[in-house]
PDB file of C-alpha atoms in Angstrom:
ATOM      1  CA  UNK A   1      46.567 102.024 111.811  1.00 62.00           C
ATOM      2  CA  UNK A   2      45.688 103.544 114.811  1.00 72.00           C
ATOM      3  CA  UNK A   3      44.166 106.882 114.595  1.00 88.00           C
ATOM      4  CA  UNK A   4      44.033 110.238 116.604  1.00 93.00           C
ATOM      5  CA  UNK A   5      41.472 112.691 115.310  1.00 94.00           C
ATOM      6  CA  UNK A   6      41.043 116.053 116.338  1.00 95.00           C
ATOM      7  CA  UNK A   7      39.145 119.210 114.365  1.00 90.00           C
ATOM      8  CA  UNK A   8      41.838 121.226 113.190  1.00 86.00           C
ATOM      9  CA  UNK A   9      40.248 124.338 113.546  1.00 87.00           C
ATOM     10  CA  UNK A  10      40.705 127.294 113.955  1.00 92.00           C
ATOM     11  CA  UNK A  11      38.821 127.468 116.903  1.00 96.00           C
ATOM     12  CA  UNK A  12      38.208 131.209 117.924  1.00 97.00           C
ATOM     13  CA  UNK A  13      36.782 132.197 121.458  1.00 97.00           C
ATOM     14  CA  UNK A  14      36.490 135.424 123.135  1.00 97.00           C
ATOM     15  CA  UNK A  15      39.283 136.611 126.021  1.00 97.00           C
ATOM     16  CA  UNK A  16      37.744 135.118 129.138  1.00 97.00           C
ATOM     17  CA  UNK A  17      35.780 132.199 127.728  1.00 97.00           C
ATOM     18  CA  UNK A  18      36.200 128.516 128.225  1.00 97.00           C
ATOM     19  CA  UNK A  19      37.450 126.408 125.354  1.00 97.00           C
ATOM     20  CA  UNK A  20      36.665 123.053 124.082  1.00 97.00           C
ATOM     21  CA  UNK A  21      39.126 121.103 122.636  1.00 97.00           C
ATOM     22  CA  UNK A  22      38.269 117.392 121.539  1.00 97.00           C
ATOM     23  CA  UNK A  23      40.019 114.588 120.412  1.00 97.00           C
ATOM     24  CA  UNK A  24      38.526 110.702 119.130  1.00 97.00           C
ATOM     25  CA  UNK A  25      40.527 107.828 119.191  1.00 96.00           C
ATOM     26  CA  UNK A  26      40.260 103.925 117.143  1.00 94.00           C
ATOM     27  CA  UNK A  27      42.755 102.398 119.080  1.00 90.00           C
ATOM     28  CA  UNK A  28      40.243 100.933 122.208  1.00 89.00           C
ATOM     29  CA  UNK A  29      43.362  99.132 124.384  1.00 88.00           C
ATOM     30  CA  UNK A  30      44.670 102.433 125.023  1.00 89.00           C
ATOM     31  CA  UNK A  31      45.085 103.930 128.400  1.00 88.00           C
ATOM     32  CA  UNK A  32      46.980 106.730 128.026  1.00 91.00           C
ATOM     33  CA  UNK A  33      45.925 110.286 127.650  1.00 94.00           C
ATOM     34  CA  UNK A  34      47.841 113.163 127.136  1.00 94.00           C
ATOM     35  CA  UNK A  35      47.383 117.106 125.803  1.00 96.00           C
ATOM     36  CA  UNK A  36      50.453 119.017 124.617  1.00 95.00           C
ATOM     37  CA  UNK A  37      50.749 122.445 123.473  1.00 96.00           C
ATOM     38  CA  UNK A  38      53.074 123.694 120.881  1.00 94.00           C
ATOM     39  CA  UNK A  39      53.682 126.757 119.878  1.00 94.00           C
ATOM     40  CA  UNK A  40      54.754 127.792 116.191  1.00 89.00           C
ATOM     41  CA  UNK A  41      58.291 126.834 115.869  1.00 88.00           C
ATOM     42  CA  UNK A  42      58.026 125.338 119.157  1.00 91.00           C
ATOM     43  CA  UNK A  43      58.226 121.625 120.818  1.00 92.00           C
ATOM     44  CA  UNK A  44      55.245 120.359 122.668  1.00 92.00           C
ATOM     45  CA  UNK A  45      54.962 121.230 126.082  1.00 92.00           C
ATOM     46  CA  UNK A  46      52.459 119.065 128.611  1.00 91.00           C
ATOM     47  CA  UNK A  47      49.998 120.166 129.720  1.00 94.00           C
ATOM     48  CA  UNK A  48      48.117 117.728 131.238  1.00 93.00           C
ATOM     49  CA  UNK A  49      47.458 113.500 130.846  1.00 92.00           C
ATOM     50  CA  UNK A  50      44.719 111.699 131.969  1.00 94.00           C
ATOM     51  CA  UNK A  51      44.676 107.476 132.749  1.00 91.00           C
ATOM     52  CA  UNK A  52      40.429 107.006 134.555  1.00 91.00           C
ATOM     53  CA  UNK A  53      37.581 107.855 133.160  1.00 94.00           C
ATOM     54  CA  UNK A  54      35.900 111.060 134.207  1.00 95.00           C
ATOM     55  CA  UNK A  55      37.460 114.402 134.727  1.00 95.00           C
ATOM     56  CA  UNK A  56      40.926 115.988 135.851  1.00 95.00           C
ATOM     57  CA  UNK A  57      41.322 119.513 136.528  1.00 96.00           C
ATOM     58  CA  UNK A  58      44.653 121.268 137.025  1.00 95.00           C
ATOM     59  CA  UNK A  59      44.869 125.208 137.183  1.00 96.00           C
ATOM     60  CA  UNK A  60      42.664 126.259 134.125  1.00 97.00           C
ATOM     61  CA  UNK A  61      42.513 123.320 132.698  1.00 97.00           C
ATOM     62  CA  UNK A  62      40.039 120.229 132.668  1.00 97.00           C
ATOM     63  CA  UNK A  63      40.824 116.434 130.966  1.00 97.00           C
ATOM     64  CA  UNK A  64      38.012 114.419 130.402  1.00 97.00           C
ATOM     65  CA  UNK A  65      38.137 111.295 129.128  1.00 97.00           C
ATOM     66  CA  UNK A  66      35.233 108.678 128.508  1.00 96.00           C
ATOM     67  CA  UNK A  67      37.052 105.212 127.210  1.00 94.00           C
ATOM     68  CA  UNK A  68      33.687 103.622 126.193  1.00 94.00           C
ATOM     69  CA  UNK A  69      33.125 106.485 123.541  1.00 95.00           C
ATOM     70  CA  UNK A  70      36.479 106.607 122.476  1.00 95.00           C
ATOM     71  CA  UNK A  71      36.653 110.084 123.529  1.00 96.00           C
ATOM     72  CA  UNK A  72      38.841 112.890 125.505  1.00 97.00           C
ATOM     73  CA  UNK A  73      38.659 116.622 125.233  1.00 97.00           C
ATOM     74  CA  UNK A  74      40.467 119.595 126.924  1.00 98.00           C
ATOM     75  CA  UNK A  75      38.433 122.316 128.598  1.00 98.00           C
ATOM     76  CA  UNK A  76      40.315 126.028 129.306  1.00 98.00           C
ATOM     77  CA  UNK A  77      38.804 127.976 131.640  1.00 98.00           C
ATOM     78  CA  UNK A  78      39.070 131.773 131.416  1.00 98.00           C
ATOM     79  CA  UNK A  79      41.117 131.511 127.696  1.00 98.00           C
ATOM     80  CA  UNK A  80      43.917 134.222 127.559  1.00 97.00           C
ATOM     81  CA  UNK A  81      45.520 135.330 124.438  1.00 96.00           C
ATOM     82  CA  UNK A  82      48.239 133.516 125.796  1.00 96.00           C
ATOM     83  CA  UNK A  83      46.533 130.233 125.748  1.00 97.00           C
ATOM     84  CA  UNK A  84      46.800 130.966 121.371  1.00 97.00           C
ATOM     85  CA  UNK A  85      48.709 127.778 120.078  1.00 96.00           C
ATOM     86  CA  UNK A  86      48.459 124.276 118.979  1.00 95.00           C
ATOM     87  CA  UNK A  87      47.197 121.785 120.943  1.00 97.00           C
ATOM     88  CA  UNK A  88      48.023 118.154 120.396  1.00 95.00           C
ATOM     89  CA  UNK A  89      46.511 115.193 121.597  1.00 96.00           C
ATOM     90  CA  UNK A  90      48.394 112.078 121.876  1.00 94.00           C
ATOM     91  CA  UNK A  91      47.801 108.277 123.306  1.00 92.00           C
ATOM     92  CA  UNK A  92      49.748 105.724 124.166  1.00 88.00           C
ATOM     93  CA  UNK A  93      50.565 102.971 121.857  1.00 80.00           C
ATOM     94  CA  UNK A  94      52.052 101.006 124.508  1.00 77.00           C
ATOM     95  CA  UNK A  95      55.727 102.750 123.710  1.00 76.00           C
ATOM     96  CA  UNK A  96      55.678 105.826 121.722  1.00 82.00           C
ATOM     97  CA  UNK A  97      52.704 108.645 121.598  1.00 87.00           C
ATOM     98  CA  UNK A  98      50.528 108.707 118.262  1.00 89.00           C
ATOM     99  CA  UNK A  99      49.253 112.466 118.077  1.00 91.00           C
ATOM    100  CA  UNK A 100      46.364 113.797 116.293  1.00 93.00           C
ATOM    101  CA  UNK A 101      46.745 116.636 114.084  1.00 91.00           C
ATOM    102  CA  UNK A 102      45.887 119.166 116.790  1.00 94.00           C
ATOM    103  CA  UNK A 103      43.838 122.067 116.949  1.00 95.00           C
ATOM    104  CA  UNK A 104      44.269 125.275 116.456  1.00 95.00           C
ATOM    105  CA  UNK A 105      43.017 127.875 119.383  1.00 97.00           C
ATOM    106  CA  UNK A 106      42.631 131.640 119.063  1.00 97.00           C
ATOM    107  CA  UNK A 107      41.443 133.423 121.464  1.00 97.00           C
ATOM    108  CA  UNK A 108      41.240 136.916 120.585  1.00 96.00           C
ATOM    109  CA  UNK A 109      41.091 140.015 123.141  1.00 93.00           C
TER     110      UNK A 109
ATOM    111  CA  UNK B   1      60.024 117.811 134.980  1.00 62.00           C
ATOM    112  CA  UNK B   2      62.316 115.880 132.970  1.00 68.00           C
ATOM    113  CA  UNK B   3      64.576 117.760 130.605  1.00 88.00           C
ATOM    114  CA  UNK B   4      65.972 116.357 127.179  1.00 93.00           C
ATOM    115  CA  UNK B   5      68.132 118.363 124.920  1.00 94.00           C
ATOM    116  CA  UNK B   6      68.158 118.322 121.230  1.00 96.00           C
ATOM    117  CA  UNK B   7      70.925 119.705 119.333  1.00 96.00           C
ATOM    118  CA  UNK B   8      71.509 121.725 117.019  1.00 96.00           C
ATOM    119  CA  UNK B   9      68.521 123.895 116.946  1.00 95.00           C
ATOM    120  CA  UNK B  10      68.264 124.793 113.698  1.00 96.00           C
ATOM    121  CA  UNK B  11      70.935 123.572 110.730  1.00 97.00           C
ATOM    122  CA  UNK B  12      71.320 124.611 107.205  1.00 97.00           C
ATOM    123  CA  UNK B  13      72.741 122.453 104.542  1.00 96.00           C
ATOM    124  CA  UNK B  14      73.408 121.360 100.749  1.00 97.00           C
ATOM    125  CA  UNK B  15      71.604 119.005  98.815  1.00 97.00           C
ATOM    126  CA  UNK B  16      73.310 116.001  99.060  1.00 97.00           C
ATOM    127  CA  UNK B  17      75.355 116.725 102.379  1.00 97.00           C
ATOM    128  CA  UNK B  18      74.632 114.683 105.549  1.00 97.00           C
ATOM    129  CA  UNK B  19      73.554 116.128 109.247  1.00 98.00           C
ATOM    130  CA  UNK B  20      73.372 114.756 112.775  1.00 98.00           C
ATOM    131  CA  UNK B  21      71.481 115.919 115.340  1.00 98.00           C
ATOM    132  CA  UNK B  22      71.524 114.565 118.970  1.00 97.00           C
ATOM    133  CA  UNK B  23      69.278 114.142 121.211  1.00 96.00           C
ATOM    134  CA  UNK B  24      70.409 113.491 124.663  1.00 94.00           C
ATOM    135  CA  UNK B  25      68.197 112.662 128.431  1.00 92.00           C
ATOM    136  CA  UNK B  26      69.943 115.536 130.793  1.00 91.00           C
ATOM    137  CA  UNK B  27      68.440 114.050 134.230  1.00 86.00           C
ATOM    138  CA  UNK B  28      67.024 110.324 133.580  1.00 85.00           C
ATOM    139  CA  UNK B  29      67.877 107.074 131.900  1.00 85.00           C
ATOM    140  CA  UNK B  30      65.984 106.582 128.243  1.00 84.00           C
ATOM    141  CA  UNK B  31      66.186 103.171 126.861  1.00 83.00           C
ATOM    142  CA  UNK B  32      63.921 104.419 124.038  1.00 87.00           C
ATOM    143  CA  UNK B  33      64.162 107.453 122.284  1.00 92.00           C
ATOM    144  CA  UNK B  34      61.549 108.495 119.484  1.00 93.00           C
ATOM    145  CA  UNK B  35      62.136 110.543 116.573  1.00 96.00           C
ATOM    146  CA  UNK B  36      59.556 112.761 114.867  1.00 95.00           C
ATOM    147  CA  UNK B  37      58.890 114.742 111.732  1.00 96.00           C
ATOM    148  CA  UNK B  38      57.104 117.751 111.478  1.00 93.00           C
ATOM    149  CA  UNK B  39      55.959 119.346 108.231  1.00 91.00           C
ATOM    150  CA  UNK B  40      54.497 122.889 108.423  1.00 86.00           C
ATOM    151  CA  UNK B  41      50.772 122.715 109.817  1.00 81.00           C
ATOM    152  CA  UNK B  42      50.644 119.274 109.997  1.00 85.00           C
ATOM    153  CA  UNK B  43      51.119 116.519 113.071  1.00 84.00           C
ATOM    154  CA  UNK B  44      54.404 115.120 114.399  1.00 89.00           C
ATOM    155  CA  UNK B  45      55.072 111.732 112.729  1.00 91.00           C
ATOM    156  CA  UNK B  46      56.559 108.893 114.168  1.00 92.00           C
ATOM    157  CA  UNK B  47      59.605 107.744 112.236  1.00 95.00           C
ATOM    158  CA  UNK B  48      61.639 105.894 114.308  1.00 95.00           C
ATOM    159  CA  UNK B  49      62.281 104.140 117.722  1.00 92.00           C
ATOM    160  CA  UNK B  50      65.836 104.402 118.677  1.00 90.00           C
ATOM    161  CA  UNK B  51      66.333 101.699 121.253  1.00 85.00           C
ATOM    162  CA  UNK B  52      69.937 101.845 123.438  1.00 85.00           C
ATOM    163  CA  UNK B  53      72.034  98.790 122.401  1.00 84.00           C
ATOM    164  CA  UNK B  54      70.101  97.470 119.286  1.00 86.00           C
ATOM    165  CA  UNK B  55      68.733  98.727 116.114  1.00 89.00           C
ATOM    166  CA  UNK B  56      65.768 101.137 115.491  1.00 93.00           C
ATOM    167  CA  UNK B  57      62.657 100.801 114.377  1.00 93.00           C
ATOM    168  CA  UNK B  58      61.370 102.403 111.389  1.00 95.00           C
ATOM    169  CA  UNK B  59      57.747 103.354 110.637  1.00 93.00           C
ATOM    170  CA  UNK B  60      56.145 102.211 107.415  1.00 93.00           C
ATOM    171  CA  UNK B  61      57.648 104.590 104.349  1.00 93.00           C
ATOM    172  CA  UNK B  62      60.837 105.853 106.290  1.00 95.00           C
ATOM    173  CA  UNK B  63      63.942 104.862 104.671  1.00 94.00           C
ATOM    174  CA  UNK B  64      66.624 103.529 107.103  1.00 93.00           C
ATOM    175  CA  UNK B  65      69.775 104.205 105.075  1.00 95.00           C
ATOM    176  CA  UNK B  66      68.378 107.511 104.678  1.00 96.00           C
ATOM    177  CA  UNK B  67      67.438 107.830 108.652  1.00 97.00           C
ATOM    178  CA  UNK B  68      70.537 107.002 110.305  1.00 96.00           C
ATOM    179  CA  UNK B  69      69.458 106.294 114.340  1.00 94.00           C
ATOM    180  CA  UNK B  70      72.394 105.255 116.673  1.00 91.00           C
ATOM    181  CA  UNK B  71      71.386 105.124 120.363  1.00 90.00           C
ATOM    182  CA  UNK B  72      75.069 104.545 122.036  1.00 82.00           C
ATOM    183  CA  UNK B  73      74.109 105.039 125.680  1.00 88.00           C
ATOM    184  CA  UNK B  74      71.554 105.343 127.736  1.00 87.00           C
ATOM    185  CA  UNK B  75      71.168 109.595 127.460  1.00 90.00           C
ATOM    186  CA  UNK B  76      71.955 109.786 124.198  1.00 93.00           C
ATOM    187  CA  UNK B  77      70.451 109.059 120.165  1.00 94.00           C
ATOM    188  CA  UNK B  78      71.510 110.152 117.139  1.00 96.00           C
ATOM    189  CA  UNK B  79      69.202 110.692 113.677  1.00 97.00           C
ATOM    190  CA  UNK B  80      71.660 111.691 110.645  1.00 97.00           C
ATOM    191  CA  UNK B  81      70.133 112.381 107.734  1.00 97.00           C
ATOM    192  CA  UNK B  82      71.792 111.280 104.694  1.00 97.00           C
ATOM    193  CA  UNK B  83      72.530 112.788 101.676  1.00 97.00           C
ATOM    194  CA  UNK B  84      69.752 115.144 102.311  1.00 97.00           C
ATOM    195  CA  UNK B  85      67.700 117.040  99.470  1.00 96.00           C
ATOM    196  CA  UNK B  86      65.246 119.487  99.991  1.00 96.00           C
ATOM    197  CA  UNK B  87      62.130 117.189 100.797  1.00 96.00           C
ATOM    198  CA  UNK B  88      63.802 116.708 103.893  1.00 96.00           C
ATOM    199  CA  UNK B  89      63.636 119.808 105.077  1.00 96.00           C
ATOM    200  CA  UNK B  90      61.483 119.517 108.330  1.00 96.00           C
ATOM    201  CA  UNK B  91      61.068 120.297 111.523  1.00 96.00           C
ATOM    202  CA  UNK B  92      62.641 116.983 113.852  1.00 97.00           C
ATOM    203  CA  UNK B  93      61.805 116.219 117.193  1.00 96.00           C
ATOM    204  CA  UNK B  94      63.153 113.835 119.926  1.00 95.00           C
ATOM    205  CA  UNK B  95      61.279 112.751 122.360  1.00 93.00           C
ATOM    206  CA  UNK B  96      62.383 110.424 125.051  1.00 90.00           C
ATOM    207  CA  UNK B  97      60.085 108.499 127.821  1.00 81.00           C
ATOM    208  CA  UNK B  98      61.182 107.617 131.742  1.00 75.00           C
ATOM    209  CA  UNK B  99      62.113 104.115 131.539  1.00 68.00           C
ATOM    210  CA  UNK B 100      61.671 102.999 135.473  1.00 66.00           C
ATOM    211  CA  UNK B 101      58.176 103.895 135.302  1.00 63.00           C
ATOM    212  CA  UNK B 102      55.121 103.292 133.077  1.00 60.00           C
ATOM    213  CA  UNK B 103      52.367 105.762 131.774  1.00 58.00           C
ATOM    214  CA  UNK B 104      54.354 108.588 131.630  1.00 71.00           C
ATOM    215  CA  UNK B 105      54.486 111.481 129.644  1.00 76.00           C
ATOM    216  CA  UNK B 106      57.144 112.122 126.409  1.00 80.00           C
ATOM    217  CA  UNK B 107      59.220 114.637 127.018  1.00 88.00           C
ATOM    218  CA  UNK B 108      60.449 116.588 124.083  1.00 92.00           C
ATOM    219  CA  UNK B 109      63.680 118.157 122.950  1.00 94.00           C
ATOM    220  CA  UNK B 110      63.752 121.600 121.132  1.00 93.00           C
ATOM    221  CA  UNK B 111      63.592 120.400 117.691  1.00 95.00           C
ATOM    222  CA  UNK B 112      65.917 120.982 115.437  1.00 97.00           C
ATOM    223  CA  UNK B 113      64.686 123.128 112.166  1.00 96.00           C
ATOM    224  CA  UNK B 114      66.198 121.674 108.953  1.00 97.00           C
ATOM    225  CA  UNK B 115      67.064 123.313 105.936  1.00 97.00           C
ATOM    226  CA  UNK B 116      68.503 121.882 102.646  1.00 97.00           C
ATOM    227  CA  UNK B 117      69.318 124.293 100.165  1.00 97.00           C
TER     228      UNK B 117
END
């Protein structure tokens, strides 16, 4: 079974404040990446993927993944209470997405 | 980006009535289509691949008689749920993949919000 882990949370941060979102994976042939956000009642939306090692920044946001450790997380810059939701990680099996249980962000005025 | 549409929304039915929802590629060609389940505060589950021309396949623990997947052309899959009772009530999500390139993202339909009364 190939497993996604992420901390369910709630994770609460302050309006303005960067947060960390993590995610651990067991399946180490994967090279895939990808954060979604969903909304309740909502589909996930992308926000960003990720396929190298190291960082990717787009907007607010910042991928890093490190394949040796197994490990990717999600960094938001300057958190708005916008940025509230969901968010999924997912890797590639090699033909659909396996997501983790996601975390949930609040970030409060 | 890519745009798949999943339809109906939202659908209310009996116990023991049957529903299809359809899940169609607007603007790209999906030889695989993926169907997921979504219980409140929980993850999306994988419970089928819905492959254009051939059967699907089913996850471990999803029924196929009950999960009805057709995937007639290349934009379009179908997941009817059969005889439905209220444990299937559920949140259901297509998601469908660009086929002419690899690595890329899912891209997800609305979801369609069941109800079995």
């Amino acid at each position: 079974q190939k497993e996604v882990e992420q901390n369910s949370g709630p994770l609460s941060v302050p309006e303005g404040a960067i947060a960390s979102l993590n995610c651990t994976y067991s399946d180490r042939g994967s090279q895939s990446f990808f954060w979604y956000r969903q909304y309740s009642g909502k589909s996930p939306e992308l926000i960003m993927f990720i396929y190298s090692n190291g960082d990717k920044e787009d907007g607010r946001f910042t991928a890093q993944l490190n394949k040796a450790s197994q490990y990717v997380s999600l960094l938001i810059r300057d958190s708005q209470p916008s940025d509230s939701a969901t968010y999924l990680c997912a890797v590639d099996s090699g033909y659909a997405l396996n997501f983790g249980k996601g975390t949930s962000l609040l970030v409060t005025p | 980006g890519a745009v798949v549409s999943q339809h109906p929304s939202w659908v209310i039915c009996k116990s023991g009535t049957s529903v299809k929802i359809e899940c169609r590629s607007l603007d790209f060609q999906a030889t695989t289509m993926f169907w997921y389940r979504q219980f409140p505060k929980q993850s999306l589950m994988l419970m089928a691949t819905s492959n254009e021309g051939s059967k699907a396949t089913y996850e471990q623990g999803v029924e196929k008689d009950k999960f009805l997947i057709n995937h007639a052309s290349l934009t379009l899959s179908t997941l009817t749920v059969t005889s439905a009772h209220p444990e299937d009530s559920s949140f259901y999500i297509c998601s469908a993949r660009r086929s002419d390139t690899q690595n890329t993202e899912a891209f997800f339909g609305q979801g369609t919000r069941l109800t079995v009364v």
